[in-house]
Amino acid sequence: MNPSPLEALPEDWQKALAVVAHPDDLEFGAAAAIARWTAQGKEVVYCLLTSGEAGIDGIPPAECGPLREAEQIESARIVGVSTVEFLGQPDGTIEYGVPLRQLIAEVIRRHRPEIVITNNFRDTWDGDVALNQADHINTGRATLDAVRDAANRWIFPHSGDRWNGVRQVWASGSPNSRHAVDTTDTFDLGVQSLRAHDAYITGLNWPDFDAGEFLEGFSRTTGTRLNTKYAAPFEVFTP
């Protein structure tokens, strides 16, 4: 049975806010899409809940955090993103709850985006056995809820003026994706953006890992479903 076709994401917007758990989360799937949008003149802001300080086994967190922040800033620059914020949450132990919702709602109210981007927060990456990580799940769930919180003037009333202008939330790489964006022209920028996380990738001890080969695998499959060479998949939520 052939996979169902994907619907193209709307592009009649001007500002997006990407909220993810770690440096590298966007680069493992969404960066080429972001490069496309910034090339169109759209503004995309990155908000990283953590600095990824627990992500490299051989480097202590106090040293690792600044290193990964620097890699993320360079990675964002490659795809046209100049604003990157780190919120200082604990890498590896992000907890879903009201404090996290409030933190993200404050960011949404401050940046006032039309589109909010996050990562897959389903239990798996493939809808079957490839388990997702708790930080991703909790971040995505809290982001979805924070969009609604930010729109309600009576929730977190001391955390900035309400913002009810978010049209949709897009979860990158979800196994339930029904939409996608053509990344054929910006695929190489997405690869460069992932390669900018050199210390992290080296620390994973994946000697045979190739960023281009990895991204091409799912980008080509997704592109087939969108009738393009390459594409990035997203699950769409409307608040």
JSON list of C-alpha atoms in Angstrom, two decimals:
[
{"chain": "A", "resi": 1, "resn": "MET", "atom": "CA", "xyz": [0.00, 0.00, 0.00]},
{"chain": "A", "resi": 2, "resn": "ASN", "atom": "CA", "xyz": [1.43, 3.38, -1.02]},
{"chain": "A", "resi": 3, "resn": "PRO", "atom": "CA", "xyz": [1.64, 6.15, 1.61]},
{"chain": "A", "resi": 4, "resn": "SER", "atom": "CA", "xyz": [-1.03, 8.80, 1.28]},
{"chain": "A", "resi": 5, "resn": "PRO", "atom": "CA", "xyz": [-0.12, 12.11, -0.43]},
{"chain": "A", "resi": 6, "resn": "LEU", "atom": "CA", "xyz": [0.81, 15.06, 1.76]},
{"chain": "A", "resi": 7, "resn": "GLU", "atom": "CA", "xyz": [-0.74, 18.53, 1.63]},
{"chain": "A", "resi": 8, "resn": "ALA", "atom": "CA", "xyz": [1.52, 21.57, 1.24]},
{"chain": "A", "resi": 9, "resn": "LEU", "atom": "CA", "xyz": [1.76, 23.85, 4.27]},
{"chain": "A", "resi": 10, "resn": "PRO", "atom": "CA", "xyz": [0.40, 27.38, 3.90]},
{"chain": "A", "resi": 11, "resn": "GLU", "atom": "CA", "xyz": [3.02, 30.08, 3.41]},
{"chain": "A", "resi": 12, "resn": "ASP", "atom": "CA", "xyz": [0.87, 33.22, 3.72]},
{"chain": "A", "resi": 13, "resn": "TRP", "atom": "CA", "xyz": [2.44, 34.23, 7.03]},
{"chain": "A", "resi": 14, "resn": "GLN", "atom": "CA", "xyz": [5.37, 36.40, 8.12]},
{"chain": "A", "resi": 15, "resn": "LYS", "atom": "CA", "xyz": [6.59, 35.30, 11.55]},
{"chain": "A", "resi": 16, "resn": "ALA", "atom": "CA", "xyz": [7.18, 31.94, 13.22]},
{"chain": "A", "resi": 17, "resn": "LEU", "atom": "CA", "xyz": [8.52, 30.90, 16.60]},
{"chain": "A", "resi": 18, "resn": "ALA", "atom": "CA", "xyz": [10.28, 27.54, 16.93]},
{"chain": "A", "resi": 19, "resn": "VAL", "atom": "CA", "xyz": [10.18, 26.03, 20.44]},
{"chain": "A", "resi": 20, "resn": "VAL", "atom": "CA", "xyz": [12.20, 22.84, 20.97]},
{"chain": "A", "resi": 21, "resn": "ALA", "atom": "CA", "xyz": [14.05, 21.13, 23.79]},
{"chain": "A", "resi": 22, "resn": "HIS", "atom": "CA", "xyz": [17.67, 20.97, 22.61]},
{"chain": "A", "resi": 23, "resn": "PRO", "atom": "CA", "xyz": [20.26, 22.36, 20.23]},
{"chain": "A", "resi": 24, "resn": "ASP", "atom": "CA", "xyz": [20.16, 20.07, 17.14]},
{"chain": "A", "resi": 25, "resn": "ASP", "atom": "CA", "xyz": [16.43, 19.25, 17.45]},
{"chain": "A", "resi": 26, "resn": "LEU", "atom": "CA", "xyz": [15.47, 21.48, 14.53]},
{"chain": "A", "resi": 27, "resn": "GLU", "atom": "CA", "xyz": [18.46, 20.44, 12.46]},
{"chain": "A", "resi": 28, "resn": "PHE", "atom": "CA", "xyz": [17.47, 16.79, 12.43]},
{"chain": "A", "resi": 29, "resn": "GLY", "atom": "CA", "xyz": [14.51, 17.57, 10.18]},
{"chain": "A", "resi": 30, "resn": "ALA", "atom": "CA", "xyz": [13.13, 21.11, 10.01]},
{"chain": "A", "resi": 31, "resn": "ALA", "atom": "CA", "xyz": [16.14, 23.32, 9.21]},
{"chain": "A", "resi": 32, "resn": "ALA", "atom": "CA", "xyz": [15.81, 23.07, 5.43]},
{"chain": "A", "resi": 33, "resn": "ALA", "atom": "CA", "xyz": [12.18, 24.17, 5.70]},
{"chain": "A", "resi": 34, "resn": "ILE", "atom": "CA", "xyz": [13.22, 27.12, 7.86]},
{"chain": "A", "resi": 35, "resn": "ALA", "atom": "CA", "xyz": [15.86, 28.07, 5.27]},
{"chain": "A", "resi": 36, "resn": "ARG", "atom": "CA", "xyz": [13.11, 28.14, 2.64]},
{"chain": "A", "resi": 37, "resn": "TRP", "atom": "CA", "xyz": [10.96, 30.44, 4.76]},
{"chain": "A", "resi": 38, "resn": "THR", "atom": "CA", "xyz": [13.70, 32.88, 5.69]},
{"chain": "A", "resi": 39, "resn": "ALA", "atom": "CA", "xyz": [14.65, 33.09, 1.99]},
{"chain": "A", "resi": 40, "resn": "GLN", "atom": "CA", "xyz": [11.08, 34.21, 1.37]},
{"chain": "A", "resi": 41, "resn": "GLY", "atom": "CA", "xyz": [11.62, 37.09, 3.79]},
{"chain": "A", "resi": 42, "resn": "LYS", "atom": "CA", "xyz": [9.82, 35.50, 6.72]},
{"chain": "A", "resi": 43, "resn": "GLU", "atom": "CA", "xyz": [11.15, 35.90, 10.26]},
{"chain": "A", "resi": 44, "resn": "VAL", "atom": "CA", "xyz": [11.80, 32.77, 12.31]},
{"chain": "A", "resi": 45, "resn": "VAL", "atom": "CA", "xyz": [12.89, 32.91, 15.96]},
{"chain": "A", "resi": 46, "resn": "TYR", "atom": "CA", "xyz": [14.45, 29.95, 17.78]},
{"chain": "A", "resi": 47, "resn": "CYS", "atom": "CA", "xyz": [13.70, 29.24, 21.44]},
{"chain": "A", "resi": 48, "resn": "LEU", "atom": "CA", "xyz": [15.66, 26.36, 23.00]},
{"chain": "A", "resi": 49, "resn": "LEU", "atom": "CA", "xyz": [14.42, 25.23, 26.40]},
{"chain": "A", "resi": 50, "resn": "THR", "atom": "CA", "xyz": [17.83, 23.79, 27.30]},
{"chain": "A", "resi": 51, "resn": "SER", "atom": "CA", "xyz": [21.43, 24.32, 26.25]},
{"chain": "A", "resi": 52, "resn": "GLY", "atom": "CA", "xyz": [21.91, 20.61, 25.61]},
{"chain": "A", "resi": 53, "resn": "GLU", "atom": "CA", "xyz": [24.40, 20.46, 28.44]},
{"chain": "A", "resi": 54, "resn": "ALA", "atom": "CA", "xyz": [23.79, 16.77, 29.17]},
{"chain": "A", "resi": 55, "resn": "GLY", "atom": "CA", "xyz": [24.08, 15.71, 25.55]},
{"chain": "A", "resi": 56, "resn": "ILE", "atom": "CA", "xyz": [27.76, 14.76, 25.23]},
{"chain": "A", "resi": 57, "resn": "ASP", "atom": "CA", "xyz": [28.94, 12.00, 27.54]},
{"chain": "A", "resi": 58, "resn": "GLY", "atom": "CA", "xyz": [32.61, 12.96, 27.44]},
{"chain": "A", "resi": 59, "resn": "ILE", "atom": "CA", "xyz": [32.14, 16.70, 28.16]},
{"chain": "A", "resi": 60, "resn": "PRO", "atom": "CA", "xyz": [30.94, 17.99, 31.58]},
{"chain": "A", "resi": 61, "resn": "PRO", "atom": "CA", "xyz": [27.69, 20.01, 31.45]},
{"chain": "A", "resi": 62, "resn": "ALA", "atom": "CA", "xyz": [29.36, 23.30, 32.47]},
{"chain": "A", "resi": 63, "resn": "GLU", "atom": "CA", "xyz": [31.61, 23.06, 29.43]},
{"chain": "A", "resi": 64, "resn": "CYS", "atom": "CA", "xyz": [29.14, 21.36, 27.12]},
{"chain": "A", "resi": 65, "resn": "GLY", "atom": "CA", "xyz": [26.32, 23.90, 27.44]},
{"chain": "A", "resi": 66, "resn": "PRO", "atom": "CA", "xyz": [28.22, 26.91, 26.06]},
{"chain": "A", "resi": 67, "resn": "LEU", "atom": "CA", "xyz": [29.73, 24.76, 23.32]},
{"chain": "A", "resi": 68, "resn": "ARG", "atom": "CA", "xyz": [26.35, 23.55, 22.15]},
{"chain": "A", "resi": 69, "resn": "GLU", "atom": "CA", "xyz": [24.85, 27.04, 22.37]},
{"chain": "A", "resi": 70, "resn": "ALA", "atom": "CA", "xyz": [27.59, 28.29, 20.05]},
{"chain": "A", "resi": 71, "resn": "GLU", "atom": "CA", "xyz": [26.97, 25.45, 17.61]},
{"chain": "A", "resi": 72, "resn": "GLN", "atom": "CA", "xyz": [23.24, 26.19, 17.64]},
{"chain": "A", "resi": 73, "resn": "ILE", "atom": "CA", "xyz": [23.75, 29.90, 16.96]},
{"chain": "A", "resi": 74, "resn": "GLU", "atom": "CA", "xyz": [25.97, 29.08, 13.97]},
{"chain": "A", "resi": 75, "resn": "SER", "atom": "CA", "xyz": [23.53, 26.42, 12.78]},
{"chain": "A", "resi": 76, "resn": "ALA", "atom": "CA", "xyz": [20.68, 28.95, 12.93]},
{"chain": "A", "resi": 77, "resn": "ARG", "atom": "CA", "xyz": [22.75, 31.54, 11.05]},
{"chain": "A", "resi": 78, "resn": "ILE", "atom": "CA", "xyz": [23.21, 29.14, 8.16]},
{"chain": "A", "resi": 79, "resn": "VAL", "atom": "CA", "xyz": [19.44, 28.96, 7.60]},
{"chain": "A", "resi": 80, "resn": "GLY", "atom": "CA", "xyz": [18.82, 32.68, 8.06]},
{"chain": "A", "resi": 81, "resn": "VAL", "atom": "CA", "xyz": [17.81, 32.80, 11.74]},
{"chain": "A", "resi": 82, "resn": "SER", "atom": "CA", "xyz": [19.43, 35.56, 13.81]},
{"chain": "A", "resi": 83, "resn": "THR", "atom": "CA", "xyz": [17.46, 35.37, 17.08]},
{"chain": "A", "resi": 84, "resn": "VAL", "atom": "CA", "xyz": [18.21, 32.32, 19.24]},
{"chain": "A", "resi": 85, "resn": "GLU", "atom": "CA", "xyz": [17.14, 32.18, 22.88]},
{"chain": "A", "resi": 86, "resn": "PHE", "atom": "CA", "xyz": [18.10, 29.62, 25.54]},
{"chain": "A", "resi": 87, "resn": "LEU", "atom": "CA", "xyz": [15.74, 29.34, 28.52]},
{"chain": "A", "resi": 88, "resn": "GLY", "atom": "CA", "xyz": [17.98, 27.41, 30.91]},
{"chain": "A", "resi": 89, "resn": "GLN", "atom": "CA", "xyz": [15.77, 24.42, 31.61]},
{"chain": "A", "resi": 90, "resn": "PRO", "atom": "CA", "xyz": [17.52, 21.20, 32.75]},
{"chain": "A", "resi": 91, "resn": "ASP", "atom": "CA", "xyz": [18.60, 19.04, 29.84]},
{"chain": "A", "resi": 92, "resn": "GLY", "atom": "CA", "xyz": [17.20, 15.53, 30.09]},
{"chain": "A", "resi": 93, "resn": "THR", "atom": "CA", "xyz": [14.69, 16.22, 32.85]},
{"chain": "A", "resi": 94, "resn": "ILE", "atom": "CA", "xyz": [12.19, 18.69, 31.37]},
{"chain": "A", "resi": 95, "resn": "GLU", "atom": "CA", "xyz": [8.90, 18.22, 33.17]},
{"chain": "A", "resi": 96, "resn": "TYR", "atom": "CA", "xyz": [5.50, 18.91, 31.67]},
{"chain": "A", "resi": 97, "resn": "GLY", "atom": "CA", "xyz": [3.42, 21.13, 33.92]},
{"chain": "A", "resi": 98, "resn": "VAL", "atom": "CA", "xyz": [2.10, 24.60, 34.62]},
{"chain": "A", "resi": 99, "resn": "PRO", "atom": "CA", "xyz": [5.55, 26.23, 35.14]},
{"chain": "A", "resi": 100, "resn": "LEU", "atom": "CA", "xyz": [6.70, 25.04, 31.71]},
{"chain": "A", "resi": 101, "resn": "ARG", "atom": "CA", "xyz": [3.47, 26.17, 30.07]},
{"chain": "A", "resi": 102, "resn": "GLN", "atom": "CA", "xyz": [3.90, 29.60, 31.64]},
{"chain": "A", "resi": 103, "resn": "LEU", "atom": "CA", "xyz": [7.51, 29.87, 30.50]},
{"chain": "A", "resi": 104, "resn": "ILE", "atom": "CA", "xyz": [6.59, 29.09, 26.90]},
{"chain": "A", "resi": 105, "resn": "ALA", "atom": "CA", "xyz": [3.46, 31.27, 27.00]},
{"chain": "A", "resi": 106, "resn": "GLU", "atom": "CA", "xyz": [5.66, 34.22, 28.01]},
{"chain": "A", "resi": 107, "resn": "VAL", "atom": "CA", "xyz": [7.88, 33.63, 24.98]},
{"chain": "A", "resi": 108, "resn": "ILE", "atom": "CA", "xyz": [4.86, 33.41, 22.67]},
{"chain": "A", "resi": 109, "resn": "ARG", "atom": "CA", "xyz": [3.42, 36.64, 24.05]},
{"chain": "A", "resi": 110, "resn": "ARG", "atom": "CA", "xyz": [6.74, 38.40, 23.66]},
{"chain": "A", "resi": 111, "resn": "HIS", "atom": "CA", "xyz": [7.43, 37.33, 20.08]},
{"chain": "A", "resi": 112, "resn": "ARG", "atom": "CA", "xyz": [3.79, 37.26, 18.85]},
{"chain": "A", "resi": 113, "resn": "PRO", "atom": "CA", "xyz": [4.18, 34.69, 16.05]},
{"chain": "A", "resi": 114, "resn": "GLU", "atom": "CA", "xyz": [1.57, 33.54, 13.55]},
{"chain": "A", "resi": 115, "resn": "ILE", "atom": "CA", "xyz": [3.02, 30.02, 13.38]},
{"chain": "A", "resi": 116, "resn": "VAL", "atom": "CA", "xyz": [4.60, 28.03, 16.23]},
{"chain": "A", "resi": 117, "resn": "ILE", "atom": "CA", "xyz": [6.94, 25.20, 15.28]},
{"chain": "A", "resi": 118, "resn": "THR", "atom": "CA", "xyz": [7.94, 22.39, 17.60]},
{"chain": "A", "resi": 119, "resn": "ASN", "atom": "CA", "xyz": [9.22, 18.84, 17.23]},
{"chain": "A", "resi": 120, "resn": "ASN", "atom": "CA", "xyz": [7.39, 15.55, 17.14]},
{"chain": "A", "resi": 121, "resn": "PHE", "atom": "CA", "xyz": [5.89, 14.87, 20.57]},
{"chain": "A", "resi": 122, "resn": "ARG", "atom": "CA", "xyz": [4.25, 11.53, 19.81]},
{"chain": "A", "resi": 123, "resn": "ASP", "atom": "CA", "xyz": [5.49, 8.50, 21.75]},
{"chain": "A", "resi": 124, "resn": "THR", "atom": "CA", "xyz": [7.50, 7.26, 18.78]},
{"chain": "A", "resi": 125, "resn": "TRP", "atom": "CA", "xyz": [9.18, 8.63, 15.66]},
{"chain": "A", "resi": 126, "resn": "ASP", "atom": "CA", "xyz": [7.82, 5.99, 13.32]},
{"chain": "A", "resi": 127, "resn": "GLY", "atom": "CA", "xyz": [4.39, 5.28, 14.78]},
{"chain": "A", "resi": 128, "resn": "ASP", "atom": "CA", "xyz": [5.67, 1.92, 15.97]},
{"chain": "A", "resi": 129, "resn": "VAL", "atom": "CA", "xyz": [8.92, 1.13, 17.82]},
{"chain": "A", "resi": 130, "resn": "ALA", "atom": "CA", "xyz": [11.41, 4.01, 17.54]},
{"chain": "A", "resi": 131, "resn": "LEU", "atom": "CA", "xyz": [10.79, 5.60, 20.92]},
{"chain": "A", "resi": 132, "resn": "ASN", "atom": "CA", "xyz": [10.78, 9.36, 21.32]},
{"chain": "A", "resi": 133, "resn": "GLN", "atom": "CA", "xyz": [12.57, 11.06, 24.22]},
{"chain": "A", "resi": 134, "resn": "ALA", "atom": "CA", "xyz": [10.81, 12.55, 27.26]},
{"chain": "A", "resi": 135, "resn": "ASP", "atom": "CA", "xyz": [12.18, 16.07, 26.74]},
{"chain": "A", "resi": 136, "resn": "HIS", "atom": "CA", "xyz": [10.71, 16.15, 23.22]},
{"chain": "A", "resi": 137, "resn": "ILE", "atom": "CA", "xyz": [7.35, 14.82, 24.36]},
{"chain": "A", "resi": 138, "resn": "ASN", "atom": "CA", "xyz": [7.02, 17.21, 27.29]},
{"chain": "A", "resi": 139, "resn": "THR", "atom": "CA", "xyz": [8.22, 20.23, 25.30]},
{"chain": "A", "resi": 140, "resn": "GLY", "atom": "CA", "xyz": [5.79, 19.63, 22.45]},
{"chain": "A", "resi": 141, "resn": "ARG", "atom": "CA", "xyz": [2.81, 19.03, 24.71]},
{"chain": "A", "resi": 142, "resn": "ALA", "atom": "CA", "xyz": [3.58, 22.12, 26.77]},
{"chain": "A", "resi": 143, "resn": "THR", "atom": "CA", "xyz": [4.06, 24.22, 23.63]},
{"chain": "A", "resi": 144, "resn": "LEU", "atom": "CA", "xyz": [0.69, 23.20, 22.26]},
{"chain": "A", "resi": 145, "resn": "ASP", "atom": "CA", "xyz": [-0.98, 24.08, 25.56]},
{"chain": "A", "resi": 146, "resn": "ALA", "atom": "CA", "xyz": [1.02, 27.30, 25.93]},
{"chain": "A", "resi": 147, "resn": "VAL", "atom": "CA", "xyz": [-0.37, 28.58, 22.63]},
{"chain": "A", "resi": 148, "resn": "ARG", "atom": "CA", "xyz": [-3.85, 28.40, 24.11]},
{"chain": "A", "resi": 149, "resn": "ASP", "atom": "CA", "xyz": [-2.62, 29.80, 27.42]},
{"chain": "A", "resi": 150, "resn": "ALA", "atom": "CA", "xyz": [-1.01, 32.77, 25.68]},
{"chain": "A", "resi": 151, "resn": "ALA", "atom": "CA", "xyz": [-4.32, 33.61, 24.02]},
{"chain": "A", "resi": 152, "resn": "ASN", "atom": "CA", "xyz": [-6.28, 33.70, 27.30]},
{"chain": "A", "resi": 153, "resn": "ARG", "atom": "CA", "xyz": [-5.94, 36.98, 29.19]},
{"chain": "A", "resi": 154, "resn": "TRP", "atom": "CA", "xyz": [-6.93, 35.30, 32.47]},
{"chain": "A", "resi": 155, "resn": "ILE", "atom": "CA", "xyz": [-4.22, 32.63, 32.35]},
{"chain": "A", "resi": 156, "resn": "PHE", "atom": "CA", "xyz": [-0.79, 33.85, 33.49]},
{"chain": "A", "resi": 157, "resn": "PRO", "atom": "CA", "xyz": [-2.09, 37.46, 33.59]},
{"chain": "A", "resi": 158, "resn": "HIS", "atom": "CA", "xyz": [1.26, 38.81, 34.79]},
{"chain": "A", "resi": 159, "resn": "SER", "atom": "CA", "xyz": [3.24, 37.18, 31.96]},
{"chain": "A", "resi": 160, "resn": "GLY", "atom": "CA", "xyz": [2.72, 39.79, 29.25]},
{"chain": "A", "resi": 161, "resn": "ASP", "atom": "CA", "xyz": [-0.20, 40.89, 27.12]},
{"chain": "A", "resi": 162, "resn": "ARG", "atom": "CA", "xyz": [-2.16, 38.02, 25.65]},
{"chain": "A", "resi": 163, "resn": "TRP", "atom": "CA", "xyz": [-1.45, 36.92, 22.09]},
{"chain": "A", "resi": 164, "resn": "ASN", "atom": "CA", "xyz": [-4.21, 35.15, 20.22]},
{"chain": "A", "resi": 165, "resn": "GLY", "atom": "CA", "xyz": [-2.62, 35.48, 16.79]},
{"chain": "A", "resi": 166, "resn": "VAL", "atom": "CA", "xyz": [-1.13, 31.97, 16.51]},
{"chain": "A", "resi": 167, "resn": "ARG", "atom": "CA", "xyz": [-2.87, 30.36, 13.56]},
{"chain": "A", "resi": 168, "resn": "GLN", "atom": "CA", "xyz": [-1.35, 26.89, 13.79]},
{"chain": "A", "resi": 169, "resn": "VAL", "atom": "CA", "xyz": [1.24, 24.76, 15.57]},
{"chain": "A", "resi": 170, "resn": "TRP", "atom": "CA", "xyz": [3.43, 22.59, 13.35]},
{"chain": "A", "resi": 171, "resn": "ALA", "atom": "CA", "xyz": [5.19, 19.53, 14.81]},
{"chain": "A", "resi": 172, "resn": "SER", "atom": "CA", "xyz": [8.19, 18.53, 12.71]},
{"chain": "A", "resi": 173, "resn": "GLY", "atom": "CA", "xyz": [8.87, 14.88, 12.01]},
{"chain": "A", "resi": 174, "resn": "SER", "atom": "CA", "xyz": [5.67, 13.53, 13.52]},
{"chain": "A", "resi": 175, "resn": "PRO", "atom": "CA", "xyz": [4.65, 10.03, 12.38]},
{"chain": "A", "resi": 176, "resn": "ASN", "atom": "CA", "xyz": [1.14, 11.50, 12.07]},
{"chain": "A", "resi": 177, "resn": "SER", "atom": "CA", "xyz": [2.21, 14.19, 9.59]},
{"chain": "A", "resi": 178, "resn": "ARG", "atom": "CA", "xyz": [-0.34, 15.02, 6.91]},
{"chain": "A", "resi": 179, "resn": "HIS", "atom": "CA", "xyz": [1.42, 18.13, 5.62]},
{"chain": "A", "resi": 180, "resn": "ALA", "atom": "CA", "xyz": [4.87, 18.95, 4.27]},
{"chain": "A", "resi": 181, "resn": "VAL", "atom": "CA", "xyz": [6.95, 21.70, 2.68]},
{"chain": "A", "resi": 182, "resn": "ASP", "atom": "CA", "xyz": [9.15, 21.46, -0.40]},
{"chain": "A", "resi": 183, "resn": "THR", "atom": "CA", "xyz": [12.80, 21.65, 0.67]},
{"chain": "A", "resi": 184, "resn": "THR", "atom": "CA", "xyz": [14.39, 20.79, -2.66]},
{"chain": "A", "resi": 185, "resn": "ASP", "atom": "CA", "xyz": [16.05, 24.18, -3.12]},
{"chain": "A", "resi": 186, "resn": "THR", "atom": "CA", "xyz": [17.22, 24.49, 0.50]},
{"chain": "A", "resi": 187, "resn": "PHE", "atom": "CA", "xyz": [18.16, 20.88, 1.24]},
{"chain": "A", "resi": 188, "resn": "ASP", "atom": "CA", "xyz": [21.89, 21.62, 1.17]},
{"chain": "A", "resi": 189, "resn": "LEU", "atom": "CA", "xyz": [21.47, 24.42, 3.71]},
{"chain": "A", "resi": 190, "resn": "GLY", "atom": "CA", "xyz": [19.69, 21.98, 5.99]},
{"chain": "A", "resi": 191, "resn": "VAL", "atom": "CA", "xyz": [22.64, 19.60, 5.70]},
{"chain": "A", "resi": 192, "resn": "GLN", "atom": "CA", "xyz": [25.11, 22.39, 6.49]},
{"chain": "A", "resi": 193, "resn": "SER", "atom": "CA", "xyz": [23.00, 23.40, 9.46]},
{"chain": "A", "resi": 194, "resn": "LEU", "atom": "CA", "xyz": [23.12, 19.88, 10.90]},
{"chain": "A", "resi": 195, "resn": "ARG", "atom": "CA", "xyz": [26.86, 19.59, 10.27]},
{"chain": "A", "resi": 196, "resn": "ALA", "atom": "CA", "xyz": [27.37, 22.73, 12.34]},
{"chain": "A", "resi": 197, "resn": "HIS", "atom": "CA", "xyz": [26.65, 20.55, 15.40]},
{"chain": "A", "resi": 198, "resn": "ASP", "atom": "CA", "xyz": [30.04, 18.92, 14.96]},
{"chain": "A", "resi": 199, "resn": "ALA", "atom": "CA", "xyz": [30.94, 18.50, 18.64]},
{"chain": "A", "resi": 200, "resn": "TYR", "atom": "CA", "xyz": [27.57, 16.95, 19.40]},
{"chain": "A", "resi": 201, "resn": "ILE", "atom": "CA", "xyz": [27.66, 14.53, 16.47]},
{"chain": "A", "resi": 202, "resn": "THR", "atom": "CA", "xyz": [31.26, 13.58, 17.28]},
{"chain": "A", "resi": 203, "resn": "GLY", "atom": "CA", "xyz": [30.24, 13.02, 20.90]},
{"chain": "A", "resi": 204, "resn": "LEU", "atom": "CA", "xyz": [27.53, 10.59, 19.85]},
{"chain": "A", "resi": 205, "resn": "ASN", "atom": "CA", "xyz": [30.26, 8.27, 18.55]},
{"chain": "A", "resi": 206, "resn": "TRP", "atom": "CA", "xyz": [28.48, 7.55, 15.29]},
{"chain": "A", "resi": 207, "resn": "PRO", "atom": "CA", "xyz": [31.58, 6.95, 13.13]},
{"chain": "A", "resi": 208, "resn": "ASP", "atom": "CA", "xyz": [29.59, 6.25, 9.97]},
{"chain": "A", "resi": 209, "resn": "PHE", "atom": "CA", "xyz": [27.06, 9.08, 10.36]},
{"chain": "A", "resi": 210, "resn": "ASP", "atom": "CA", "xyz": [26.70, 11.31, 7.32]},
{"chain": "A", "resi": 211, "resn": "ALA", "atom": "CA", "xyz": [24.38, 14.32, 7.70]},
{"chain": "A", "resi": 212, "resn": "GLY", "atom": "CA", "xyz": [23.51, 14.48, 4.01]},
{"chain": "A", "resi": 213, "resn": "GLU", "atom": "CA", "xyz": [22.75, 10.79, 3.76]},
{"chain": "A", "resi": 214, "resn": "PHE", "atom": "CA", "xyz": [20.66, 10.87, 6.93]},
{"chain": "A", "resi": 215, "resn": "LEU", "atom": "CA", "xyz": [18.55, 13.84, 5.88]},
{"chain": "A", "resi": 216, "resn": "GLU", "atom": "CA", "xyz": [18.16, 12.59, 2.32]},
{"chain": "A", "resi": 217, "resn": "GLY", "atom": "CA", "xyz": [16.62, 9.35, 3.55]},
{"chain": "A", "resi": 218, "resn": "PHE", "atom": "CA", "xyz": [13.41, 10.79, 4.94]},
{"chain": "A", "resi": 219, "resn": "SER", "atom": "CA", "xyz": [13.44, 13.98, 2.86]},
{"chain": "A", "resi": 220, "resn": "ARG", "atom": "CA", "xyz": [13.27, 12.03, -0.39]},
{"chain": "A", "resi": 221, "resn": "THR", "atom": "CA", "xyz": [10.51, 9.75, 0.94]},
{"chain": "A", "resi": 222, "resn": "THR", "atom": "CA", "xyz": [8.51, 12.75, 2.13]},
{"chain": "A", "resi": 223, "resn": "GLY", "atom": "CA", "xyz": [9.16, 14.54, -1.16]},
{"chain": "A", "resi": 224, "resn": "THR", "atom": "CA", "xyz": [7.65, 11.64, -3.07]},
{"chain": "A", "resi": 225, "resn": "ARG", "atom": "CA", "xyz": [4.44, 12.07, -1.08]},
{"chain": "A", "resi": 226, "resn": "LEU", "atom": "CA", "xyz": [4.42, 15.82, -1.85]},
{"chain": "A", "resi": 227, "resn": "ASN", "atom": "CA", "xyz": [5.41, 15.32, -5.51]},
{"chain": "A", "resi": 228, "resn": "THR", "atom": "CA", "xyz": [8.77, 17.08, -5.02]},
{"chain": "A", "resi": 229, "resn": "LYS", "atom": "CA", "xyz": [12.36, 15.85, -4.81]},
{"chain": "A", "resi": 230, "resn": "TYR", "atom": "CA", "xyz": [12.77, 16.66, -1.10]},
{"chain": "A", "resi": 231, "resn": "ALA", "atom": "CA", "xyz": [10.32, 17.73, 1.59]},
{"chain": "A", "resi": 232, "resn": "ALA", "atom": "CA", "xyz": [9.98, 18.05, 5.37]},
{"chain": "A", "resi": 233, "resn": "PRO", "atom": "CA", "xyz": [6.90, 16.59, 7.12]},
{"chain": "A", "resi": 234, "resn": "PHE", "atom": "CA", "xyz": [4.79, 18.30, 9.78]},
{"chain": "A", "resi": 235, "resn": "GLU", "atom": "CA", "xyz": [1.75, 17.45, 11.87]},
{"chain": "A", "resi": 236, "resn": "VAL", "atom": "CA", "xyz": [-0.58, 20.45, 11.98]},
{"chain": "A", "resi": 237, "resn": "PHE", "atom": "CA", "xyz": [-2.64, 21.56, 14.98]},
{"chain": "A", "resi": 238, "resn": "THR", "atom": "CA", "xyz": [-5.11, 24.44, 14.97]},
{"chain": "A", "resi": 239, "resn": "PRO", "atom": "CA", "xyz": [-5.61, 26.01, 18.44]}
]
